[in-house]
Amino acid sequence: MALTSAVANAAAAAAAAGAGKKAAQVQLQAELNTDDEWNKFINRDGLLVIDVYTEWCGPCIGMVGNLKKIKVELGGDNLHLAIAKSDTIECLKRFRKRSEPTWMFIAAGQLLNVVFGADAPRLARTIEQELQNEELARKGERERPKRAPHELTPPEQEVAEAKEKLQQERRAREEAAVEAARIMRRETRACRLETHFADVCPALVMPHAQKHLRKITDALEPHGVILADKCPILLGKDGVRVLGVEELELATEAAISAIAERPSLALLLKKTPEKDGDVIELCRRALYGDGVKTGDGEPNKKVPAEELRAESTPGVYVPADRHQRAAVLDLLFPKQMVSSLVEPGPPPTAPHIALMFGAWQRRALLAVCDTSRLLHYGFFADASLTEPKLLAKNIEQYELRPEKDFSETIVLMIAVGLAAPELADPKDIPPQGPPEQLLALGPLHVSEDAVVGAEECAKFFPPGYSEPEPKPKQKPKKKKKTKRHETKEDLTEESNAQSQSIETGEPGESEAAVEGDNDGDAEVEGDVEGEGEVEEDGEDGEEQQAVDKATSPPPPAPH
């Protein structure tokens, strides 16, 4: 149906009906706020056009006039309009994070189309086309698509697949960055410990195998390795989790239950001076048989590691490389040996991103932000990402600033993961991405992913950012100059001048100076009082127009 013929038909119908009925009397839009209201509405006959909105964005008010006109001119009783709140309707949950207008087209309970944006001509064309399709479907000349309202349309599916692909690429980049950082930390630690412990290898004997310690030492002795020290140790769940990262056999439930609550025996193995070769390889060859070749016809002899195994739980563990050796040394001999020679490395930093907001939002941000995920924050002069200018490192310093401006920003360094997720309890791993409560406050900028976030945060929070600022040195107090002693001649002249002034009745120099000072003070007081009156009048006029830049959002830009 063309728009011109539709207008003519609508005018003829209005003239025939008479009684002064207007289109405004027709109920334009139904309001849907619950699942029951939604289910009742989508079962109505005709074409249903639903404006889906969120609580923080609201329905598209600017399109109400256009919809009213379209309903009167094109749809009539065959077109039904509604606004639906996605926050409280389960079927619409996929639209809860969208800020652009969303229009759903439904007929006979089936989703026909979804249009995004406030494009009035496009919306009118879509409504006209769907009305024609619905008319053909009623006549049996066209089949409606079989698609429930909660399912995605083909364009939505394409967008969702593209977003998922981007998310997978981002996750892959982030995981690769975390793994590269982990390997770098392990290599750095191994190099530092290797300087002092090149001929030493730690080992751990499980609780059930401690009575076979002699068998272990006897197997090591022919390979030039001796037992230098031993001590019992209770690892607990955290210690077993560290071992489970190094040796997968120790990450099983059986191994954890066998080791966590019973003391094991930590061994410190040392290579004898006359023996050549790497101490780790020598220990592994003696206890595991690594690199040992058996001749033809010779029976395979069990190595101590196999003999001491109790079902699925190993009886002894020896690191397989220098990285594992460093980790196990830190775990088994942290205080009595390692820390006395090598300082512990810095704690790893969790993957993170940067979120930028207006500084006027600072109190709301810090009130809702999870402090366990807030690594750093600071206040900056503007929204520059390339050359940030620091104003204050905390809110206390910022509040002391006498003047604040709309252009000033607050940047949060938010963790979006764990530095060592393999060591964490699954329930302690935070959800991926930035916190929803912060996104709801409308950030000015959010890092694309943790890789980009690390680069951006390095500019806002360089190394040493958390270190306390040095206190300024106090200036040495200047010594007061002593007054020059007056001579007898000066005192005589002054007394003569005073006696002459008394005889003549004229004030002396000192009295005149004092009187002049008093007169000047009176004049100054009068000036101050007059200025105060003017300033008070000016303040009364400005109070109505004043805006608190410290806690108010910036004014909207002029159109």
mmCIF file of N, CA and C in Angstrom, residues 295-373:
data_model
loop_
_atom_site.group_PDB
_atom_site.id
_atom_site.type_symbol
_atom_site.label_atom_id
_atom_site.label_comp_id
_atom_site.label_asym_id
_atom_site.label_seq_id
_atom_site.Cartn_x
_atom_site.Cartn_y
_atom_site.Cartn_z
ATOM 1 N N GLY A 295 70.305 -52.871 27.635
ATOM 2 C CA GLY A 295 70.782 -53.701 26.534
ATOM 3 C C GLY A 295 69.753 -54.735 26.123
ATOM 4 N N ASP A 296 69.981 -55.312 24.965
ATOM 5 C CA ASP A 296 69.073 -56.341 24.471
ATOM 6 C C ASP A 296 69.121 -57.555 25.386
ATOM 7 N N GLY A 297 67.968 -58.059 25.734
ATOM 8 C CA GLY A 297 67.883 -59.241 26.559
ATOM 9 C C GLY A 297 67.959 -58.966 28.039
ATOM 10 N N GLU A 298 68.332 -57.713 28.420
ATOM 11 C CA GLU A 298 68.417 -57.389 29.835
ATOM 12 C C GLU A 298 67.028 -57.060 30.369
ATOM 13 N N PRO A 299 66.675 -57.577 31.534
ATOM 14 C CA PRO A 299 65.345 -57.258 32.082
ATOM 15 C C PRO A 299 65.289 -55.801 32.531
ATOM 16 N N ASN A 300 64.134 -55.210 32.356
ATOM 17 C CA ASN A 300 63.949 -53.833 32.779
ATOM 18 C C ASN A 300 63.913 -53.772 34.298
ATOM 19 N N LYS A 301 64.852 -53.056 34.857
ATOM 20 C CA LYS A 301 64.944 -52.924 36.301
ATOM 21 C C LYS A 301 64.107 -51.743 36.760
ATOM 22 N N LYS A 302 63.349 -51.927 37.813
ATOM 23 C CA LYS A 302 62.526 -50.851 38.336
ATOM 24 C C LYS A 302 63.399 -49.796 38.981
ATOM 25 N N VAL A 303 63.106 -48.553 38.691
ATOM 26 C CA VAL A 303 63.824 -47.423 39.288
ATOM 27 C C VAL A 303 63.115 -47.051 40.583
ATOM 28 N N PRO A 304 63.805 -46.348 41.500
ATOM 29 C CA PRO A 304 63.186 -45.992 42.785
ATOM 30 C C PRO A 304 61.862 -45.242 42.648
ATOM 31 N N ALA A 305 61.733 -44.376 41.643
ATOM 32 C CA ALA A 305 60.490 -43.617 41.492
ATOM 33 C C ALA A 305 59.302 -44.537 41.275
ATOM 34 N N GLU A 306 59.483 -45.632 40.536
ATOM 35 C CA GLU A 306 58.398 -46.585 40.306
ATOM 36 C C GLU A 306 58.158 -47.454 41.526
ATOM 37 N N GLU A 307 59.220 -47.836 42.215
ATOM 38 C CA GLU A 307 59.067 -48.698 43.381
ATOM 39 C C GLU A 307 58.339 -47.986 44.523
ATOM 40 N N LEU A 308 58.554 -46.675 44.641
ATOM 41 C CA LEU A 308 57.974 -45.927 45.759
ATOM 42 C C LEU A 308 56.576 -45.387 45.456
ATOM 43 N N ARG A 309 56.086 -45.616 44.282
ATOM 44 C CA ARG A 309 54.755 -45.118 43.928
ATOM 45 C C ARG A 309 53.677 -45.908 44.658
ATOM 46 N N ALA A 310 52.691 -45.187 45.196
ATOM 47 C CA ALA A 310 51.542 -45.816 45.853
ATOM 48 C C ALA A 310 50.306 -45.505 45.016
ATOM 49 N N GLU A 311 49.927 -46.492 44.194
ATOM 50 C CA GLU A 311 48.824 -46.324 43.248
ATOM 51 C C GLU A 311 49.126 -45.124 42.327
ATOM 52 N N SER A 312 48.317 -44.057 42.385
ATOM 53 C CA SER A 312 48.541 -42.926 41.481
ATOM 54 C C SER A 312 49.372 -41.820 42.106
ATOM 55 N N THR A 313 49.835 -42.001 43.354
ATOM 56 C CA THR A 313 50.589 -40.959 44.036
ATOM 57 C C THR A 313 52.075 -41.268 43.966
ATOM 58 N N PRO A 314 52.900 -40.356 43.410
ATOM 59 C CA PRO A 314 54.346 -40.609 43.359
ATOM 60 C C PRO A 314 54.933 -40.669 44.766
ATOM 61 N N GLY A 315 56.050 -41.391 44.893
ATOM 62 C CA GLY A 315 56.720 -41.474 46.188
ATOM 63 C C GLY A 315 57.806 -40.436 46.355
ATOM 64 N N VAL A 316 58.371 -39.969 45.251
ATOM 65 C CA VAL A 316 59.437 -38.974 45.285
ATOM 66 C C VAL A 316 59.286 -38.055 44.076
ATOM 67 N N TYR A 317 59.679 -36.819 44.281
ATOM 68 C CA TYR A 317 59.621 -35.855 43.173
ATOM 69 C C TYR A 317 60.949 -35.124 43.093
ATOM 70 N N VAL A 318 61.487 -35.033 41.864
ATOM 71 C CA VAL A 318 62.709 -34.289 41.576
ATOM 72 C C VAL A 318 62.416 -33.360 40.409
ATOM 73 N N PRO A 319 62.798 -32.078 40.491
ATOM 74 C CA PRO A 319 62.532 -31.143 39.384
ATOM 75 C C PRO A 319 63.139 -31.649 38.082
ATOM 76 N N ALA A 320 62.465 -31.309 36.969
ATOM 77 C CA ALA A 320 62.911 -31.778 35.661
ATOM 78 C C ALA A 320 63.787 -30.768 34.942
ATOM 79 N N ASP A 321 63.798 -29.517 35.356
ATOM 80 C CA ASP A 321 64.623 -28.501 34.687
ATOM 81 C C ASP A 321 64.960 -27.399 35.689
ATOM 82 N N ARG A 322 65.698 -26.411 35.223
ATOM 83 C CA ARG A 322 66.168 -25.325 36.094
ATOM 84 C C ARG A 322 65.026 -24.430 36.559
ATOM 85 N N HIS A 323 63.981 -24.264 35.741
ATOM 86 C CA HIS A 323 62.827 -23.470 36.160
ATOM 87 C C HIS A 323 62.114 -24.139 37.327
ATOM 88 N N GLN A 324 61.909 -25.466 37.219
ATOM 89 C CA GLN A 324 61.269 -26.187 38.307
ATOM 90 C C GLN A 324 62.154 -26.184 39.559
ATOM 91 N N ARG A 325 63.462 -26.279 39.370
ATOM 92 C CA ARG A 325 64.362 -26.254 40.522
ATOM 93 C C ARG A 325 64.215 -24.945 41.294
ATOM 94 N N ALA A 326 64.147 -23.822 40.589
ATOM 95 C CA ALA A 326 64.010 -22.534 41.268
ATOM 96 C C ALA A 326 62.691 -22.461 42.028
ATOM 97 N N ALA A 327 61.607 -22.937 41.403
ATOM 98 C CA ALA A 327 60.298 -22.881 42.065
ATOM 99 C C ALA A 327 60.260 -23.766 43.302
ATOM 100 N N VAL A 328 60.867 -24.960 43.221
ATOM 101 C CA VAL A 328 60.835 -25.888 44.350
ATOM 102 C C VAL A 328 61.767 -25.418 45.460
ATOM 103 N N LEU A 329 62.891 -24.809 45.127
ATOM 104 C CA LEU A 329 63.771 -24.238 46.152
ATOM 105 C C LEU A 329 63.047 -23.152 46.941
ATOM 106 N N ASP A 330 62.326 -22.284 46.217
ATOM 107 C CA ASP A 330 61.568 -21.231 46.901
ATOM 108 C C ASP A 330 60.479 -21.819 47.789
ATOM 109 N N LEU A 331 59.947 -22.977 47.395
ATOM 110 C CA LEU A 331 58.860 -23.584 48.167
ATOM 111 C C LEU A 331 59.376 -24.354 49.382
ATOM 112 N N LEU A 332 60.428 -25.150 49.197
ATOM 113 C CA LEU A 332 60.882 -26.038 50.262
ATOM 114 C C LEU A 332 61.901 -25.388 51.195
ATOM 115 N N PHE A 333 62.739 -24.489 50.692
ATOM 116 C CA PHE A 333 63.784 -23.873 51.512
ATOM 117 C C PHE A 333 63.740 -22.348 51.386
ATOM 118 N N PRO A 334 62.620 -21.729 51.724
ATOM 119 C CA PRO A 334 62.498 -20.289 51.472
ATOM 120 C C PRO A 334 63.325 -19.422 52.422
ATOM 121 N N LYS A 335 63.340 -19.748 53.709
ATOM 122 C CA LYS A 335 63.951 -18.856 54.694
ATOM 123 C C LYS A 335 65.378 -19.254 55.033
ATOM 124 N N GLN A 336 65.563 -20.533 55.367
ATOM 125 C CA GLN A 336 66.843 -20.918 55.915
ATOM 126 C C GLN A 336 67.978 -20.876 54.903
ATOM 127 N N MET A 337 67.651 -20.869 53.591
ATOM 128 C CA MET A 337 68.745 -20.928 52.629
ATOM 129 C C MET A 337 68.572 -19.917 51.494
ATOM 130 N N VAL A 338 67.434 -19.942 50.803
ATOM 131 C CA VAL A 338 67.270 -19.140 49.595
ATOM 132 C C VAL A 338 67.242 -17.647 49.923
ATOM 133 N N SER A 339 66.412 -17.234 50.860
ATOM 134 C CA SER A 339 66.252 -15.807 51.145
ATOM 135 C C SER A 339 67.516 -15.176 51.695
ATOM 136 N N SER A 340 68.365 -15.970 52.331
ATOM 137 C CA SER A 340 69.598 -15.409 52.872
ATOM 138 C C SER A 340 70.611 -15.064 51.790
ATOM 139 N N LEU A 341 70.434 -15.644 50.594
ATOM 140 C CA LEU A 341 71.368 -15.380 49.494
ATOM 141 C C LEU A 341 70.747 -14.575 48.361
ATOM 142 N N VAL A 342 69.473 -14.808 48.091
ATOM 143 C CA VAL A 342 68.811 -14.145 46.961
ATOM 144 C C VAL A 342 67.497 -13.544 47.450
ATOM 145 N N GLU A 343 67.295 -12.275 47.196
ATOM 146 C CA GLU A 343 66.050 -11.629 47.598
ATOM 147 C C GLU A 343 64.879 -12.165 46.774
ATOM 148 N N PRO A 344 63.711 -12.269 47.379
ATOM 149 C CA PRO A 344 62.538 -12.712 46.605
ATOM 150 C C PRO A 344 62.245 -11.747 45.461
ATOM 151 N N GLY A 345 61.735 -12.278 44.372
ATOM 152 C CA GLY A 345 61.386 -11.447 43.240
ATOM 153 C C GLY A 345 60.133 -10.632 43.509
ATOM 154 N N PRO A 346 59.897 -9.596 42.723
ATOM 155 C CA PRO A 346 58.693 -8.782 42.914
ATOM 156 C C PRO A 346 57.442 -9.591 42.616
ATOM 157 N N PRO A 347 56.349 -9.331 43.296
ATOM 158 C CA PRO A 347 55.115 -10.078 43.012
ATOM 159 C C PRO A 347 54.624 -9.789 41.602
ATOM 160 N N PRO A 348 54.115 -10.782 40.921
ATOM 161 C CA PRO A 348 53.641 -10.555 39.545
ATOM 162 C C PRO A 348 52.412 -9.653 39.526
ATOM 163 N N THR A 349 52.276 -8.915 38.450
ATOM 164 C CA THR A 349 51.140 -8.022 38.275
ATOM 165 C C THR A 349 50.057 -8.713 37.455
ATOM 166 N N ALA A 350 48.833 -8.625 37.910
ATOM 167 C CA ALA A 350 47.717 -9.253 37.201
ATOM 168 C C ALA A 350 47.460 -8.530 35.881
ATOM 169 N N PRO A 351 46.938 -9.222 34.864
ATOM 170 C CA PRO A 351 46.548 -8.519 33.632
ATOM 171 C C PRO A 351 45.525 -7.447 33.953
ATOM 172 N N HIS A 352 45.650 -6.297 33.312
ATOM 173 C CA HIS A 352 44.840 -5.156 33.719
ATOM 174 C C HIS A 352 44.512 -4.278 32.526
ATOM 175 N N ILE A 353 43.551 -3.395 32.724
ATOM 176 C CA ILE A 353 43.145 -2.425 31.719
ATOM 177 C C ILE A 353 43.004 -1.063 32.389
ATOM 178 N N ALA A 354 42.865 -0.042 31.583
ATOM 179 C CA ALA A 354 42.676 1.324 32.076
ATOM 180 C C ALA A 354 41.250 1.770 31.782
ATOM 181 N N LEU A 355 40.600 2.354 32.777
ATOM 182 C CA LEU A 355 39.277 2.956 32.617
ATOM 183 C C LEU A 355 39.377 4.418 33.016
ATOM 184 N N MET A 356 38.910 5.292 32.137
ATOM 185 C CA MET A 356 38.992 6.731 32.378
ATOM 186 C C MET A 356 37.595 7.306 32.557
ATOM 187 N N PHE A 357 37.442 8.147 33.561
ATOM 188 C CA PHE A 357 36.181 8.818 33.858
ATOM 189 C C PHE A 357 36.463 10.289 34.119
ATOM 190 N N GLY A 358 35.382 11.085 34.150
ATOM 191 C CA GLY A 358 35.511 12.451 34.600
ATOM 192 C C GLY A 358 35.841 12.490 36.077
ATOM 193 N N ALA A 359 36.716 13.410 36.483
ATOM 194 C CA ALA A 359 37.121 13.473 37.891
ATOM 195 C C ALA A 359 35.942 13.783 38.803
ATOM 196 N N TRP A 360 34.896 14.391 38.278
ATOM 197 C CA TRP A 360 33.737 14.720 39.108
ATOM 198 C C TRP A 360 32.997 13.455 39.570
ATOM 199 N N GLN A 361 33.294 12.299 38.949
ATOM 200 C CA GLN A 361 32.667 11.028 39.341
ATOM 201 C C GLN A 361 33.480 10.261 40.386
ATOM 202 N N ARG A 362 34.519 10.850 40.928
ATOM 203 C CA ARG A 362 35.488 10.129 41.743
ATOM 204 C C ARG A 362 34.854 9.430 42.946
ATOM 205 N N ARG A 363 33.937 10.097 43.631
ATOM 206 C CA ARG A 363 33.376 9.506 44.844
ATOM 207 C C ARG A 363 32.498 8.305 44.514
ATOM 208 N N ALA A 364 31.694 8.414 43.472
ATOM 209 C CA ALA A 364 30.852 7.280 43.074
ATOM 210 C C ALA A 364 31.706 6.110 42.608
ATOM 211 N N LEU A 365 32.789 6.399 41.888
ATOM 212 C CA LEU A 365 33.651 5.329 41.384
ATOM 213 C C LEU A 365 34.312 4.564 42.521
ATOM 214 N N LEU A 366 34.919 5.286 43.449
ATOM 215 C CA LEU A 366 35.624 4.629 44.537
ATOM 216 C C LEU A 366 34.669 3.934 45.497
ATOM 217 N N ALA A 367 33.384 4.360 45.494
ATOM 218 C CA ALA A 367 32.404 3.715 46.373
ATOM 219 C C ALA A 367 31.981 2.349 45.839
ATOM 220 N N VAL A 368 31.880 2.193 44.509
ATOM 221 C CA VAL A 368 31.399 0.936 43.930
ATOM 222 C C VAL A 368 32.524 0.034 43.457
ATOM 223 N N CYS A 369 33.755 0.554 43.384
ATOM 224 C CA CYS A 369 34.865 -0.228 42.831
ATOM 225 C C CYS A 369 35.315 -1.293 43.824
ATOM 226 N N ASP A 370 35.557 -2.489 43.319
ATOM 227 C CA ASP A 370 36.077 -3.591 44.122
ATOM 228 C C ASP A 370 37.563 -3.327 44.390
ATOM 229 N N THR A 371 37.917 -3.103 45.645
ATOM 230 C CA THR A 371 39.294 -2.738 45.971
ATOM 231 C C THR A 371 40.281 -3.857 45.660
ATOM 232 N N SER A 372 39.806 -5.104 45.634
ATOM 233 C CA SER A 372 40.715 -6.204 45.304
ATOM 234 C C SER A 372 41.132 -6.177 43.835
ATOM 235 N N ARG A 373 40.364 -5.497 42.998
ATOM 236 C CA ARG A 373 40.698 -5.402 41.574
ATOM 237 C C ARG A 373 41.287 -4.047 41.205
#
